[in-house]
XYZ file of C-alpha atoms in Angstrom:
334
model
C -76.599 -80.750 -19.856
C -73.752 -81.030 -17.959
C -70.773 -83.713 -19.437
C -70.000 -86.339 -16.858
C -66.745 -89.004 -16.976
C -69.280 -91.644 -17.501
C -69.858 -90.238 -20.354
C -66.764 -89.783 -21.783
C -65.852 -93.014 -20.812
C -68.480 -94.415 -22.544
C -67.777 -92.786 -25.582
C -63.844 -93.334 -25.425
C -64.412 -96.718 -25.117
C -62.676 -97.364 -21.760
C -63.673 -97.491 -18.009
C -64.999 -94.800 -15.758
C -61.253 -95.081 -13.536
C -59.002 -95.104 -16.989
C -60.985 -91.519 -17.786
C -60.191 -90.435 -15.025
C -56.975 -91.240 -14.235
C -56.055 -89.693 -18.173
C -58.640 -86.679 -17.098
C -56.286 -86.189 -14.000
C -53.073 -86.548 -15.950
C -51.777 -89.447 -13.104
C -49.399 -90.623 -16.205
C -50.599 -94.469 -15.097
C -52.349 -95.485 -18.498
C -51.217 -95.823 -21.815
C -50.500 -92.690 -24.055
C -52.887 -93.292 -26.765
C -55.353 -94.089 -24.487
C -55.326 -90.740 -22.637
C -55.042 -88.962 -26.175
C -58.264 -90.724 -26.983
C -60.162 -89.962 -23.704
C -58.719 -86.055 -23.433
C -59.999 -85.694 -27.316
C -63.504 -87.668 -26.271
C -63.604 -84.725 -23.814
C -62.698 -81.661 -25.386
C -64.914 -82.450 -28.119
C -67.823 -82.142 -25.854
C -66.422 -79.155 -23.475
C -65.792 -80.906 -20.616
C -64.959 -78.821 -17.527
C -64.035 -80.529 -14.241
C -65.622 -79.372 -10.914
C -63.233 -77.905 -9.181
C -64.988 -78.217 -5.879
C -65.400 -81.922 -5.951
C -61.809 -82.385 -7.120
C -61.020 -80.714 -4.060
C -62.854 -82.294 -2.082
C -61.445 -86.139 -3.078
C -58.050 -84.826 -3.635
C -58.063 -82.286 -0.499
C -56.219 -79.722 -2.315
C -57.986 -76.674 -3.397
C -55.629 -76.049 -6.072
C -55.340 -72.785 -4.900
C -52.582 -70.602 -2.728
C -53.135 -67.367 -0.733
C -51.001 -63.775 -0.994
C -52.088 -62.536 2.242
C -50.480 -58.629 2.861
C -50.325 -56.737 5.739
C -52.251 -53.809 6.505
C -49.453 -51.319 6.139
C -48.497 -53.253 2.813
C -51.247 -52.967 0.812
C -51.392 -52.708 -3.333
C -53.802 -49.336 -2.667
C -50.165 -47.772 -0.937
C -47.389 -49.474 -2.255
C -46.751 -49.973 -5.686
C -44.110 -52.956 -5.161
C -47.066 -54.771 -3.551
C -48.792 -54.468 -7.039
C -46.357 -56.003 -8.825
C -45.214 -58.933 -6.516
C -49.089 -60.159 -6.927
C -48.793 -59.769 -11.020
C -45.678 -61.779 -10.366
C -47.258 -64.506 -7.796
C -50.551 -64.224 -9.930
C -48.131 -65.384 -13.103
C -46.367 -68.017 -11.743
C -49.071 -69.816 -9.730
C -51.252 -69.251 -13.400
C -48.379 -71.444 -14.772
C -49.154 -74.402 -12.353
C -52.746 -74.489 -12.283
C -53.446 -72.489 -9.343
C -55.778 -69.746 -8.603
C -54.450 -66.859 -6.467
C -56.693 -65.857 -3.289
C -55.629 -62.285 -2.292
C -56.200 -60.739 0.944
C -55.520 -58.072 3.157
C -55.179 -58.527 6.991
C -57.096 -55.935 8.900
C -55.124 -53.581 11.475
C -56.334 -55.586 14.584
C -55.757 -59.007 12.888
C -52.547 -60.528 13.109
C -51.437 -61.319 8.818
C -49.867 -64.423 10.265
C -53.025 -65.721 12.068
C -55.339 -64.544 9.303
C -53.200 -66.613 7.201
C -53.570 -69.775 9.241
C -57.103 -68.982 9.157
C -57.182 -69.614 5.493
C -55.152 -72.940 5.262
C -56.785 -74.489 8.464
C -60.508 -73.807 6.674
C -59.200 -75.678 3.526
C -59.533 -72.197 1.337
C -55.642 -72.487 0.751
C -52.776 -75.227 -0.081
C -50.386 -72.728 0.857
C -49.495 -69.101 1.338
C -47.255 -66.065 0.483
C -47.162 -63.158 3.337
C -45.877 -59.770 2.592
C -45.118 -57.223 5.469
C -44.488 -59.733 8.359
C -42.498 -58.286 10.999
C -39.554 -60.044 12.782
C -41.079 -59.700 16.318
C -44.418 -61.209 15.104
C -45.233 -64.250 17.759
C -46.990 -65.639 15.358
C -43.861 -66.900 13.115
C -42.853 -69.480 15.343
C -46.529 -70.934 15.327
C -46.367 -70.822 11.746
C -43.010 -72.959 11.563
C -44.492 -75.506 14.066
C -47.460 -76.068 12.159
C -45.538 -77.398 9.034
C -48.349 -74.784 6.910
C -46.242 -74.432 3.249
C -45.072 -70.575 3.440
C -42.802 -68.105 2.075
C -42.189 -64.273 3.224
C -41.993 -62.020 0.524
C -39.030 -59.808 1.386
C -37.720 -61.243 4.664
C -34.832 -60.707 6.693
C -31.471 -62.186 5.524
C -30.213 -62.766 8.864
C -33.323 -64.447 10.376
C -32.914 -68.167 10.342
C -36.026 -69.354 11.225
C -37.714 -68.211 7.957
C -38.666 -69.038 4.270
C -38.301 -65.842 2.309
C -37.314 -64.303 -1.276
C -35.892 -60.866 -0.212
C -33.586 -58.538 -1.122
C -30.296 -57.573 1.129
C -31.363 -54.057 2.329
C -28.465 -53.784 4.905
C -25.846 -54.550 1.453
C -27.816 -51.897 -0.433
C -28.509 -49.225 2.613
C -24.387 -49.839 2.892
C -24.139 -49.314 -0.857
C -25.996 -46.130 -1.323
C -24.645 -43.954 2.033
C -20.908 -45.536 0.715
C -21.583 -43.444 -2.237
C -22.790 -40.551 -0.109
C -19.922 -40.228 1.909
C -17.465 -40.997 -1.597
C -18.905 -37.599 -2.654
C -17.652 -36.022 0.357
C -20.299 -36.324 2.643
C -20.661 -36.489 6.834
C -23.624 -35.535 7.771
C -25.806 -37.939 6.587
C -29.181 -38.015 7.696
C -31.423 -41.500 7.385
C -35.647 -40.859 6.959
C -36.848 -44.570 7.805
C -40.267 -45.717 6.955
C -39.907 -47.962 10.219
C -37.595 -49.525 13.096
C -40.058 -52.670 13.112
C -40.119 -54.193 9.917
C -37.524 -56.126 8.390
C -36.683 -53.918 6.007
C -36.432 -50.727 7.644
C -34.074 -53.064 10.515
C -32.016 -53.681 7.248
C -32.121 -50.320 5.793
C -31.100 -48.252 9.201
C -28.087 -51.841 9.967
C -26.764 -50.924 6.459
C -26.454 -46.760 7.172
C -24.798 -47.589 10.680
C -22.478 -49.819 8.767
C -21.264 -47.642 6.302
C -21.069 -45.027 8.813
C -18.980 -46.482 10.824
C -16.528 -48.541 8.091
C -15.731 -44.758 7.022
C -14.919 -43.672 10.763
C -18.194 -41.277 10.568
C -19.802 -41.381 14.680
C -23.081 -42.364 14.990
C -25.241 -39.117 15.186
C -29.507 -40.072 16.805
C -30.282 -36.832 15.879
C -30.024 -37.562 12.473
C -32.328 -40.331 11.988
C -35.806 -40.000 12.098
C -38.461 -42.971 11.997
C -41.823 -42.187 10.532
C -44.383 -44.247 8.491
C -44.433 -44.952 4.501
C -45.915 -42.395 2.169
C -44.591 -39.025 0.611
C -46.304 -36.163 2.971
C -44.546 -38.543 5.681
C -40.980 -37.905 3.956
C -42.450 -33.958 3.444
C -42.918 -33.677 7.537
C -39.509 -35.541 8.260
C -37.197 -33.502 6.392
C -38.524 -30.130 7.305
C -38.696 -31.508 10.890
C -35.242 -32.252 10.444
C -33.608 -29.238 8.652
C -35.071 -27.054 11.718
C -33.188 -29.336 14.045
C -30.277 -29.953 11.621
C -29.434 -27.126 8.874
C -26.095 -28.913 9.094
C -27.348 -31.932 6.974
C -25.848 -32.170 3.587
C -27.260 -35.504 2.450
C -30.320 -37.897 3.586
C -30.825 -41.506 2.713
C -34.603 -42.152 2.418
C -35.525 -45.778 3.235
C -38.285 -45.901 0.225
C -38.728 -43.783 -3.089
C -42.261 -42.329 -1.752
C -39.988 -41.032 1.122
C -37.563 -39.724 -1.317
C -40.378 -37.651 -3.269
C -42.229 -35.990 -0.553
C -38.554 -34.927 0.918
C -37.489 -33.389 -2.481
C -41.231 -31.839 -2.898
C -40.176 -30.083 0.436
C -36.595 -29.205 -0.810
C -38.056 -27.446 -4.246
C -40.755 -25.504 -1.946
C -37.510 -24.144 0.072
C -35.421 -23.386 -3.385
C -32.644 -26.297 -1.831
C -31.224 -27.155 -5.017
C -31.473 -30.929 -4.971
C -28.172 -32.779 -6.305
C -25.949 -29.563 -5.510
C -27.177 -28.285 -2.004
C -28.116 -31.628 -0.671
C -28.049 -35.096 -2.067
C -30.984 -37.589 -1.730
C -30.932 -41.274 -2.290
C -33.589 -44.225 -1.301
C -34.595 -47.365 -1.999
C -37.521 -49.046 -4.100
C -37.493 -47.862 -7.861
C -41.309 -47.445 -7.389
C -42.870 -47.332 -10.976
C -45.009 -44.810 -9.764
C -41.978 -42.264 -9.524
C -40.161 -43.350 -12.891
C -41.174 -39.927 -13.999
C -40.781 -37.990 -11.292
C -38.262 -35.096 -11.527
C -35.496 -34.984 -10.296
C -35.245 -38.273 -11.391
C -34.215 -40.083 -7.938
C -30.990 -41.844 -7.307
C -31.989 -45.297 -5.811
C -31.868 -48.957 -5.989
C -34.009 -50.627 -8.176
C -35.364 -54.044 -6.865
C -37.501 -56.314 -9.512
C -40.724 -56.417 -7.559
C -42.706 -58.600 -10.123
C -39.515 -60.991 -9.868
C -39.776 -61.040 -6.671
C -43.369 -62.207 -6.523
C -42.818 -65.342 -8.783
C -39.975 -66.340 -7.252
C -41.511 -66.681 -4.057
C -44.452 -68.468 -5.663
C -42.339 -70.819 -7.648
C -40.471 -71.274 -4.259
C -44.119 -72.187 -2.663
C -44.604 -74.600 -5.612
C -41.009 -76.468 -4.878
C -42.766 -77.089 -1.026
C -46.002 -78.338 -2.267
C -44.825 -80.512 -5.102
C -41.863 -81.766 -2.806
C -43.810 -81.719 0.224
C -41.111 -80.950 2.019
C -39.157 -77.383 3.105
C -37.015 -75.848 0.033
C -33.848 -74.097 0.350
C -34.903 -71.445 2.847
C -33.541 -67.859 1.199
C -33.787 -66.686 -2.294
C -31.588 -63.528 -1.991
C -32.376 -61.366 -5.291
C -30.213 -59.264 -6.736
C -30.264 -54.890 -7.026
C -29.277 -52.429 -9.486
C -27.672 -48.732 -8.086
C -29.591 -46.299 -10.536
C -28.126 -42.879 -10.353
C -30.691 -40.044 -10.866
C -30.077 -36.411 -10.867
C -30.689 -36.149 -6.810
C -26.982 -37.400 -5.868
């Protein structure tokens, strides 16, 4: 038989609005008195229902983690571990987590809107959002609580925990060309998101702070994934044996351009230096063991949560960039 407030208020003694209000935690009653109605209904197992709490309160104490097709936790190992993170934090504030992934004829910023404007969602995290998505400025107008996961620095008009990839792109080709290197070749994942616009803003900057001219035919833009890094550098060795170093704009990159490299007998580290970004636990083993920079994915994903949390609770914008901090980890392939 299923416990009711009535009941607990009967046995505790007090009215059916003092059990709730101690029930709900609203702080308005006396201390004892909540003490003696929360022990009334733990003794008999009470369990609220969530739905009708919702429905009176018009929260659904729950936020969404919507990710882009492109993005996804079956590809991308970082996406893993920002929902572990997001999972974690919202866990610590009562929440339930509704994941989802956008289709690839569904804008993730609509889909998202979807979700809030049906009730299914206080609020929502987006991962893989690009900067020329028409979508962001609908999102901004509608006041719908938000943060980007891994945003651009520069762009203004967003709520986003992210990482400076143009400081760390500069970072890692600085050390390339402090080793002696000019021909430096740059494998993007993409020109459209914001962190490959970050990654390939960072190369051109170091490249140019060191008096090094911009070369196009050593950049090549092709999709995430480590037969895509395979294709890129072969592609580009044909075109460029003149290439003594490559920055790879993710870790899967990285891999499938050394896997190419060992099938040639290119000593990697002596006859050409590789470096990328990510740390992806899925490579931690991988050998050569990868110069890159290590970002704290996990970290990431409960800072933007907590950030989500600060709107809700505050009902009102937070401070509108977390900008997280990187480690350089030299490997053994530069």
């Amino acid at each position: 038989m299923r416990v009711t407030i009535k009941k607990i208020a009967e046995i505790a003694g007090v009215s059916v609005g003092t059990a709730s209000e101690a029930l709900n935690n609203t702080g308005r009653i006396n201390t004892k008195t909540a003490e003696r109605v929360l022990q009334v209904a733990d003794s008999l197992n009470y369990r609220p229902n969530s739905m009708a709490k919702a429905l009176i309160s018009q929260k659904s104490s729950t936020i969404g983690f919507v990710l882009d097709f492109y993005q996804n936790i079956r590809t991308h190992m970082g996406s893993a571990e920002m929902l572990i993170g997001a999972i974690n934090e919202a866990s610590l504030n009562n929440y339930d987590m509704l994941t989802t992934i956008a289709s690839k004829d569904v804008n993730i910023i609509d889909h998202g809107l979807n979700l809030f404007n049906s009730k299914k969602i206080d609020g929502v995290l987006f991962y893989g959002v690009r900067p020329n998505n028409v979508a962001i400025n609908k999102l901004i107008e509608k006041g719908v609580p938000y943060v980007i996961l891994s945003g651009g620095i520069w762009d203004d008009r967003i709520v986003t925990v992210t990482l400076d990839t143009v400081k760390a792109a500069y970072t890692l080709v600085e050390y390339l060309v402090k080793k002696g290197h000019k021909k430096i070749a740059h494998i993007s994942g993409s020109d459209q998101t914001y962190g490959g616009i970050g990654r390939k803003s960072g190369y051109l900057g170091a490249l140019k702070q060191y008096d090094i001219s911009e070369d196009e035919g050593l950049i090549v833009t092709t999709s995430y994934g480590v037969e895509y890094g395979y294709n890129a550098i072969k592609e580009l060795l044909l075109k460029r044996p003149d290439v003594t170093a490559v920055f790879c704009g993710s870790d899967d990159l990285a891999v499938g351009a050394c896997n190419y490299l060992k099938e040639i007998n290119m000593n990697i580290g002596t006859d050409i230096d590789i470096v990328c970004i990510s740390n992806d636990k899925q490579f931690v083993a991988y050998t050569p063991k990868l110069t890159t920079i290590g970002i704290d994915f996990r970290k990431m994903g409960r800072l933007s949560t907590h950030l989500l949390f600060e709107w809700l609770k505050n009902d009102g914008i937070p401070d509108k960039k977390i900008v997280m901090d990187y480690k350089f980890l030299k490997g053994d392939t530069a």
